[in-house]
Amino acid sequence: MATKVLDITKEHCPMTFVKTKIELSKLQPGDTLEVLLSEGEPLDNVPRNAKEQGYNVISVEHVEGPTHKVIIKK
């Protein structure tokens, strides 16, 4: 099981989920992707879109300031 980290804190929608989806497609089943993103649209959209695409959103947690961490399992 591997965990990859993707920092999209400087990205804006729709690029936040596009970049997340590209990274998820590179993972093996069972691997996890740790996505660092900003509050607002990315925080609303990335976990929801990942669920809609059939991925398992394990957790969403606040890191510091406007930054949050979403852990998605393939």
PDB file of N, CA and C in Angstrom:
ATOM      1  N   MET A   1       0.845  -1.188   0.000  1.00  0.00           N
ATOM      2  CA  MET A   1       0.000   0.000   0.000  1.00  0.00           C
ATOM      3  C   MET A   1       0.887   1.248   0.000  1.00  0.00           C
ATOM      4  N   ALA A   2       0.652   2.106  -0.937  1.00  0.00           N
ATOM      5  CA  ALA A   2       1.443   3.328  -1.038  1.00  0.00           C
ATOM      6  C   ALA A   2       0.556   4.534  -0.795  1.00  0.00           C
ATOM      7  N   THR A   3       1.169   5.580  -0.266  1.00  0.00           N
ATOM      8  CA  THR A   3       0.454   6.841  -0.096  1.00  0.00           C
ATOM      9  C   THR A   3       1.212   7.902  -0.882  1.00  0.00           C
ATOM     10  N   LYS A   4       0.483   8.621  -1.711  1.00  0.00           N
ATOM     11  CA  LYS A   4       1.078   9.699  -2.502  1.00  0.00           C
ATOM     12  C   LYS A   4       0.487  11.003  -1.987  1.00  0.00           C
ATOM     13  N   VAL A   5       1.280  12.076  -1.996  1.00  0.00           N
ATOM     14  CA  VAL A   5       0.798  13.376  -1.538  1.00  0.00           C
ATOM     15  C   VAL A   5       0.689  14.306  -2.735  1.00  0.00           C
ATOM     16  N   LEU A   6      -0.441  15.000  -2.830  1.00  0.00           N
ATOM     17  CA  LEU A   6      -0.686  15.968  -3.896  1.00  0.00           C
ATOM     18  C   LEU A   6      -1.048  17.303  -3.251  1.00  0.00           C
ATOM     19  N   ASP A   7      -0.273  18.338  -3.549  1.00  0.00           N
ATOM     20  CA  ASP A   7      -0.531  19.671  -3.008  1.00  0.00           C
ATOM     21  C   ASP A   7      -1.181  20.524  -4.089  1.00  0.00           C
ATOM     22  N   ILE A   8      -2.486  20.811  -3.910  1.00  0.00           N
ATOM     23  CA  ILE A   8      -3.196  21.656  -4.876  1.00  0.00           C
ATOM     24  C   ILE A   8      -3.709  22.928  -4.189  1.00  0.00           C
ATOM     25  N   THR A   9      -2.988  23.355  -3.140  1.00  0.00           N
ATOM     26  CA  THR A   9      -3.427  24.527  -2.394  1.00  0.00           C
ATOM     27  C   THR A   9      -3.403  25.802  -3.239  1.00  0.00           C
ATOM     28  N   LYS A  10      -2.586  25.833  -4.291  1.00  0.00           N
ATOM     29  CA  LYS A  10      -2.507  27.027  -5.123  1.00  0.00           C
ATOM     30  C   LYS A  10      -3.374  26.925  -6.381  1.00  0.00           C
ATOM     31  N   GLU A  11      -4.072  25.806  -6.543  1.00  0.00           N
ATOM     32  CA  GLU A  11      -4.916  25.585  -7.720  1.00  0.00           C
ATOM     33  C   GLU A  11      -6.337  26.066  -7.463  1.00  0.00           C
ATOM     34  N   HIS A  12      -7.062  26.293  -8.551  1.00  0.00           N
ATOM     35  CA  HIS A  12      -8.463  26.709  -8.466  1.00  0.00           C
ATOM     36  C   HIS A  12      -9.313  25.740  -9.279  1.00  0.00           C
ATOM     37  N   CYS A  13     -10.600  25.653  -8.928  1.00  0.00           N
ATOM     38  CA  CYS A  13     -11.521  24.803  -9.669  1.00  0.00           C
ATOM     39  C   CYS A  13     -11.604  25.300 -11.105  1.00  0.00           C
ATOM     40  N   PRO A  14     -11.724  24.430 -12.112  1.00  0.00           N
ATOM     41  CA  PRO A  14     -11.874  22.972 -11.990  1.00  0.00           C
ATOM     42  C   PRO A  14     -10.546  22.216 -11.938  1.00  0.00           C
ATOM     43  N   MET A  15      -9.413  22.910 -11.963  1.00  0.00           N
ATOM     44  CA  MET A  15      -8.121  22.219 -11.995  1.00  0.00           C
ATOM     45  C   MET A  15      -7.858  21.384 -10.740  1.00  0.00           C
ATOM     46  N   THR A  16      -8.472  21.739  -9.627  1.00  0.00           N
ATOM     47  CA  THR A  16      -8.227  20.983  -8.400  1.00  0.00           C
ATOM     48  C   THR A  16      -8.623  19.521  -8.582  1.00  0.00           C
ATOM     49  N   PHE A  17      -9.822  19.273  -9.123  1.00  0.00           N
ATOM     50  CA  PHE A  17     -10.217  17.873  -9.270  1.00  0.00           C
ATOM     51  C   PHE A  17      -9.557  17.223 -10.474  1.00  0.00           C
ATOM     52  N   VAL A  18      -9.261  17.990 -11.516  1.00  0.00           N
ATOM     53  CA  VAL A  18      -8.563  17.429 -12.680  1.00  0.00           C
ATOM     54  C   VAL A  18      -7.220  16.848 -12.224  1.00  0.00           C
ATOM     55  N   LYS A  19      -6.453  17.627 -11.463  1.00  0.00           N
ATOM     56  CA  LYS A  19      -5.143  17.150 -10.987  1.00  0.00           C
ATOM     57  C   LYS A  19      -5.302  15.977 -10.022  1.00  0.00           C
ATOM     58  N   THR A  20      -6.332  16.033  -9.157  1.00  0.00           N
ATOM     59  CA  THR A  20      -6.596  14.938  -8.228  1.00  0.00           C
ATOM     60  C   THR A  20      -6.920  13.662  -9.004  1.00  0.00           C
ATOM     61  N   LYS A  21      -7.772  13.778 -10.011  1.00  0.00           N
ATOM     62  CA  LYS A  21      -8.185  12.613 -10.793  1.00  0.00           C
ATOM     63  C   LYS A  21      -6.995  11.987 -11.525  1.00  0.00           C
ATOM     64  N   ILE A  22      -6.102  12.822 -12.069  1.00  0.00           N
ATOM     65  CA  ILE A  22      -4.911  12.311 -12.762  1.00  0.00           C
ATOM     66  C   ILE A  22      -4.051  11.495 -11.789  1.00  0.00           C
ATOM     67  N   GLU A  23      -3.845  12.036 -10.586  1.00  0.00           N
ATOM     68  CA  GLU A  23      -3.025  11.315  -9.592  1.00  0.00           C
ATOM     69  C   GLU A  23      -3.707  10.021  -9.153  1.00  0.00           C
ATOM     70  N   LEU A  24      -5.030  10.067  -8.958  1.00  0.00           N
ATOM     71  CA  LEU A  24      -5.758   8.856  -8.559  1.00  0.00           C
ATOM     72  C   LEU A  24      -5.633   7.773  -9.631  1.00  0.00           C
ATOM     73  N   SER A  25      -5.636   8.179 -10.892  1.00  0.00           N
ATOM     74  CA  SER A  25      -5.568   7.197 -11.985  1.00  0.00           C
ATOM     75  C   SER A  25      -4.225   6.471 -12.003  1.00  0.00           C
ATOM     76  N   LYS A  26      -3.184   7.068 -11.419  1.00  0.00           N
ATOM     77  CA  LYS A  26      -1.849   6.454 -11.382  1.00  0.00           C
ATOM     78  C   LYS A  26      -1.700   5.447 -10.241  1.00  0.00           C
ATOM     79  N   LEU A  27      -2.624   5.469  -9.290  1.00  0.00           N
ATOM     80  CA  LEU A  27      -2.513   4.604  -8.119  1.00  0.00           C
ATOM     81  C   LEU A  27      -2.987   3.183  -8.401  1.00  0.00           C
ATOM     82  N   GLN A  28      -2.472   2.261  -7.595  1.00  0.00           N
ATOM     83  CA  GLN A  28      -2.946   0.883  -7.629  1.00  0.00           C
ATOM     84  C   GLN A  28      -4.140   0.768  -6.670  1.00  0.00           C
ATOM     85  N   PRO A  29      -5.056  -0.181  -6.918  1.00  0.00           N
ATOM     86  CA  PRO A  29      -6.157  -0.372  -5.968  1.00  0.00           C
ATOM     87  C   PRO A  29      -5.626  -0.586  -4.552  1.00  0.00           C
ATOM     88  N   GLY A  30      -6.210   0.096  -3.597  1.00  0.00           N
ATOM     89  CA  GLY A  30      -5.782  -0.003  -2.205  1.00  0.00           C
ATOM     90  C   GLY A  30      -4.834   1.105  -1.788  1.00  0.00           C
ATOM     91  N   ASP A  31      -4.205   1.782  -2.763  1.00  0.00           N
ATOM     92  CA  ASP A  31      -3.320   2.899  -2.448  1.00  0.00           C
ATOM     93  C   ASP A  31      -4.147   4.110  -2.036  1.00  0.00           C
ATOM     94  N   THR A  32      -3.500   5.041  -1.334  1.00  0.00           N
ATOM     95  CA  THR A  32      -4.199   6.251  -0.918  1.00  0.00           C
ATOM     96  C   THR A  32      -3.506   7.490  -1.459  1.00  0.00           C
ATOM     97  N   LEU A  33      -4.302   8.523  -1.646  1.00  0.00           N
ATOM     98  CA  LEU A  33      -3.817   9.823  -2.086  1.00  0.00           C
ATOM     99  C   LEU A  33      -4.167  10.834  -1.012  1.00  0.00           C
ATOM    100  N   GLU A  34      -3.152  11.535  -0.526  1.00  0.00           N
ATOM    101  CA  GLU A  34      -3.342  12.585   0.472  1.00  0.00           C
ATOM    102  C   GLU A  34      -3.320  13.910  -0.283  1.00  0.00           C
ATOM    103  N   VAL A  35      -4.466  14.589  -0.319  1.00  0.00           N
ATOM    104  CA  VAL A  35      -4.591  15.826  -1.083  1.00  0.00           C
ATOM    105  C   VAL A  35      -4.617  17.017  -0.128  1.00  0.00           C
ATOM    106  N   LEU A  36      -3.680  17.945  -0.312  1.00  0.00           N
ATOM    107  CA  LEU A  36      -3.672  19.190   0.455  1.00  0.00           C
ATOM    108  C   LEU A  36      -4.363  20.232  -0.403  1.00  0.00           C
ATOM    109  N   LEU A  37      -5.416  20.847   0.146  1.00  0.00           N
ATOM    110  CA  LEU A  37      -6.175  21.825  -0.619  1.00  0.00           C
ATOM    111  C   LEU A  37      -6.666  22.949   0.270  1.00  0.00           C
ATOM    112  N   SER A  38      -7.181  23.993  -0.369  1.00  0.00           N
ATOM    113  CA  SER A  38      -7.663  25.165   0.362  1.00  0.00           C
ATOM    114  C   SER A  38      -9.151  25.045   0.632  1.00  0.00           C
ATOM    115  N   GLU A  39      -9.593  25.763   1.678  1.00  0.00           N
ATOM    116  CA  GLU A  39     -11.023  25.754   1.993  1.00  0.00           C
ATOM    117  C   GLU A  39     -11.786  26.470   0.882  1.00  0.00           C
ATOM    118  N   GLY A  40     -13.108  26.321   0.914  1.00  0.00           N
ATOM    119  CA  GLY A  40     -13.939  26.918  -0.121  1.00  0.00           C
ATOM    120  C   GLY A  40     -14.271  25.885  -1.175  1.00  0.00           C
ATOM    121  N   GLU A  41     -14.282  26.318  -2.438  1.00  0.00           N
ATOM    122  CA  GLU A  41     -14.667  25.424  -3.535  1.00  0.00           C
ATOM    123  C   GLU A  41     -13.879  24.118  -3.588  1.00  0.00           C
ATOM    124  N   PRO A  42     -12.529  24.153  -3.509  1.00  0.00           N
ATOM    125  CA  PRO A  42     -11.802  22.872  -3.570  1.00  0.00           C
ATOM    126  C   PRO A  42     -12.218  21.910  -2.456  1.00  0.00           C
ATOM    127  N   LEU A  43     -12.395  22.426  -1.255  1.00  0.00           N
ATOM    128  CA  LEU A  43     -12.768  21.575  -0.121  1.00  0.00           C
ATOM    129  C   LEU A  43     -14.172  21.010  -0.305  1.00  0.00           C
ATOM    130  N   ASP A  44     -15.056  21.774  -0.938  1.00  0.00           N
ATOM    131  CA  ASP A  44     -16.416  21.290  -1.214  1.00  0.00           C
ATOM    132  C   ASP A  44     -16.411  20.275  -2.354  1.00  0.00           C
ATOM    133  N   ASN A  45     -15.665  20.586  -3.412  1.00  0.00           N
ATOM    134  CA  ASN A  45     -15.757  19.816  -4.654  1.00  0.00           C
ATOM    135  C   ASN A  45     -14.917  18.552  -4.715  1.00  0.00           C
ATOM    136  N   VAL A  46     -13.665  18.598  -4.250  1.00  0.00           N
ATOM    137  CA  VAL A  46     -12.786  17.437  -4.417  1.00  0.00           C
ATOM    138  C   VAL A  46     -13.333  16.188  -3.710  1.00  0.00           C
ATOM    139  N   PRO A  47     -13.688  16.260  -2.414  1.00  0.00           N
ATOM    140  CA  PRO A  47     -14.227  15.033  -1.781  1.00  0.00           C
ATOM    141  C   PRO A  47     -15.521  14.553  -2.444  1.00  0.00           C
ATOM    142  N   ARG A  48     -16.413  15.480  -2.793  1.00  0.00           N
ATOM    143  CA  ARG A  48     -17.688  15.100  -3.422  1.00  0.00           C
ATOM    144  C   ARG A  48     -17.446  14.443  -4.777  1.00  0.00           C
ATOM    145  N   ASN A  49     -16.587  15.057  -5.597  1.00  0.00           N
ATOM    146  CA  ASN A  49     -16.302  14.490  -6.915  1.00  0.00           C
ATOM    147  C   ASN A  49     -15.610  13.138  -6.815  1.00  0.00           C
ATOM    148  N   ALA A  50     -14.707  12.990  -5.848  1.00  0.00           N
ATOM    149  CA  ALA A  50     -14.030  11.700  -5.668  1.00  0.00           C
ATOM    150  C   ALA A  50     -15.049  10.610  -5.339  1.00  0.00           C
ATOM    151  N   LYS A  51     -15.992  10.917  -4.448  1.00  0.00           N
ATOM    152  CA  LYS A  51     -17.043   9.944  -4.096  1.00  0.00           C
ATOM    153  C   LYS A  51     -17.883   9.601  -5.324  1.00  0.00           C
ATOM    154  N   GLU A  52     -18.239  10.640  -6.115  1.00  0.00           N
ATOM    155  CA  GLU A  52     -19.049  10.417  -7.315  1.00  0.00           C
ATOM    156  C   GLU A  52     -18.318   9.532  -8.321  1.00  0.00           C
ATOM    157  N   GLN A  53     -16.973   9.590  -8.334  1.00  0.00           N
ATOM    158  CA  GLN A  53     -16.161   8.780  -9.254  1.00  0.00           C
ATOM    159  C   GLN A  53     -15.916   7.371  -8.698  1.00  0.00           C
ATOM    160  N   GLY A  54     -16.435   7.088  -7.499  1.00  0.00           N
ATOM    161  CA  GLY A  54     -16.317   5.752  -6.944  1.00  0.00           C
ATOM    162  C   GLY A  54     -15.137   5.540  -6.015  1.00  0.00           C
ATOM    163  N   TYR A  55     -14.452   6.619  -5.637  1.00  0.00           N
ATOM    164  CA  TYR A  55     -13.325   6.501  -4.707  1.00  0.00           C
ATOM    165  C   TYR A  55     -13.830   6.596  -3.276  1.00  0.00           C
ATOM    166  N   ASN A  56     -13.037   6.093  -2.347  1.00  0.00           N
ATOM    167  CA  ASN A  56     -13.401   6.095  -0.932  1.00  0.00           C
ATOM    168  C   ASN A  56     -12.697   7.262  -0.235  1.00  0.00           C
ATOM    169  N   VAL A  57     -13.469   8.262   0.196  1.00  0.00           N
ATOM    170  CA  VAL A  57     -12.891   9.386   0.927  1.00  0.00           C
ATOM    171  C   VAL A  57     -12.795   8.968   2.389  1.00  0.00           C
ATOM    172  N   ILE A  58     -11.563   8.747   2.853  1.00  0.00           N
ATOM    173  CA  ILE A  58     -11.336   8.225   4.196  1.00  0.00           C
ATOM    174  C   ILE A  58     -11.484   9.317   5.250  1.00  0.00           C
ATOM    175  N   SER A  59     -10.896  10.483   4.990  1.00  0.00           N
ATOM    176  CA  SER A  59     -11.005  11.561   5.976  1.00  0.00           C
ATOM    177  C   SER A  59     -10.802  12.920   5.346  1.00  0.00           C
ATOM    178  N   VAL A  60     -11.358  13.917   6.007  1.00  0.00           N
ATOM    179  CA  VAL A  60     -11.167  15.318   5.649  1.00  0.00           C
ATOM    180  C   VAL A  60     -10.813  16.013   6.953  1.00  0.00           C
ATOM    181  N   GLU A  61      -9.615  16.609   7.022  1.00  0.00           N
ATOM    182  CA  GLU A  61      -9.223  17.258   8.270  1.00  0.00           C
ATOM    183  C   GLU A  61      -8.552  18.597   8.011  1.00  0.00           C
ATOM    184  N   HIS A  62      -8.687  19.482   8.982  1.00  0.00           N
ATOM    185  CA  HIS A  62      -8.077  20.798   8.905  1.00  0.00           C
ATOM    186  C   HIS A  62      -6.606  20.676   9.270  1.00  0.00           C
ATOM    187  N   VAL A  63      -5.727  21.295   8.492  1.00  0.00           N
ATOM    188  CA  VAL A  63      -4.292  21.255   8.777  1.00  0.00           C
ATOM    189  C   VAL A  63      -3.921  22.537   9.524  1.00  0.00           C
ATOM    190  N   GLU A  64      -3.927  23.677   8.811  1.00  0.00           N
ATOM    191  CA  GLU A  64      -3.729  24.974   9.467  1.00  0.00           C
ATOM    192  C   GLU A  64      -4.146  26.069   8.503  1.00  0.00           C
ATOM    193  N   GLY A  65      -4.587  27.196   9.053  1.00  0.00           N
ATOM    194  CA  GLY A  65      -5.045  28.293   8.200  1.00  0.00           C
ATOM    195  C   GLY A  65      -6.136  27.797   7.269  1.00  0.00           C
ATOM    196  N   PRO A  66      -6.035  28.139   5.972  1.00  0.00           N
ATOM    197  CA  PRO A  66      -7.065  27.703   5.021  1.00  0.00           C
ATOM    198  C   PRO A  66      -6.795  26.313   4.433  1.00  0.00           C
ATOM    199  N   THR A  67      -5.745  25.635   4.900  1.00  0.00           N
ATOM    200  CA  THR A  67      -5.346  24.347   4.312  1.00  0.00           C
ATOM    201  C   THR A  67      -6.013  23.168   4.993  1.00  0.00           C
ATOM    202  N   HIS A  68      -6.517  22.254   4.177  1.00  0.00           N
ATOM    203  CA  HIS A  68      -7.136  21.024   4.651  1.00  0.00           C
ATOM    204  C   HIS A  68      -6.478  19.840   3.952  1.00  0.00           C
ATOM    205  N   LYS A  69      -6.631  18.658   4.568  1.00  0.00           N
ATOM    206  CA  LYS A  69      -6.088  17.427   4.005  1.00  0.00           C
ATOM    207  C   LYS A  69      -7.245  16.450   3.786  1.00  0.00           C
ATOM    208  N   VAL A  70      -7.337  15.942   2.564  1.00  0.00           N
ATOM    209  CA  VAL A  70      -8.349  14.943   2.219  1.00  0.00           C
ATOM    210  C   VAL A  70      -7.602  13.661   1.864  1.00  0.00           C
ATOM    211  N   ILE A  71      -7.978  12.560   2.501  1.00  0.00           N
ATOM    212  CA  ILE A  71      -7.348  11.282   2.193  1.00  0.00           C
ATOM    213  C   ILE A  71      -8.356  10.441   1.410  1.00  0.00           C
ATOM    214  N   ILE A  72      -7.917  10.046   0.211  1.00  0.00           N
ATOM    215  CA  ILE A  72      -8.789   9.299  -0.712  1.00  0.00           C
ATOM    216  C   ILE A  72      -8.128   7.961  -1.004  1.00  0.00           C
ATOM    217  N   LYS A  73      -8.905   6.889  -0.904  1.00  0.00           N
ATOM    218  CA  LYS A  73      -8.395   5.545  -1.197  1.00  0.00           C
ATOM    219  C   LYS A  73      -8.954   5.078  -2.533  1.00  0.00           C
ATOM    220  N   LYS A  74      -8.064   4.495  -3.342  1.00  0.00           N
ATOM    221  CA  LYS A  74      -8.506   3.991  -4.647  1.00  0.00           C
ATOM    222  C   LYS A  74      -9.085   2.597  -4.474  1.00  0.00           C
TER     223      LYS A  74
END
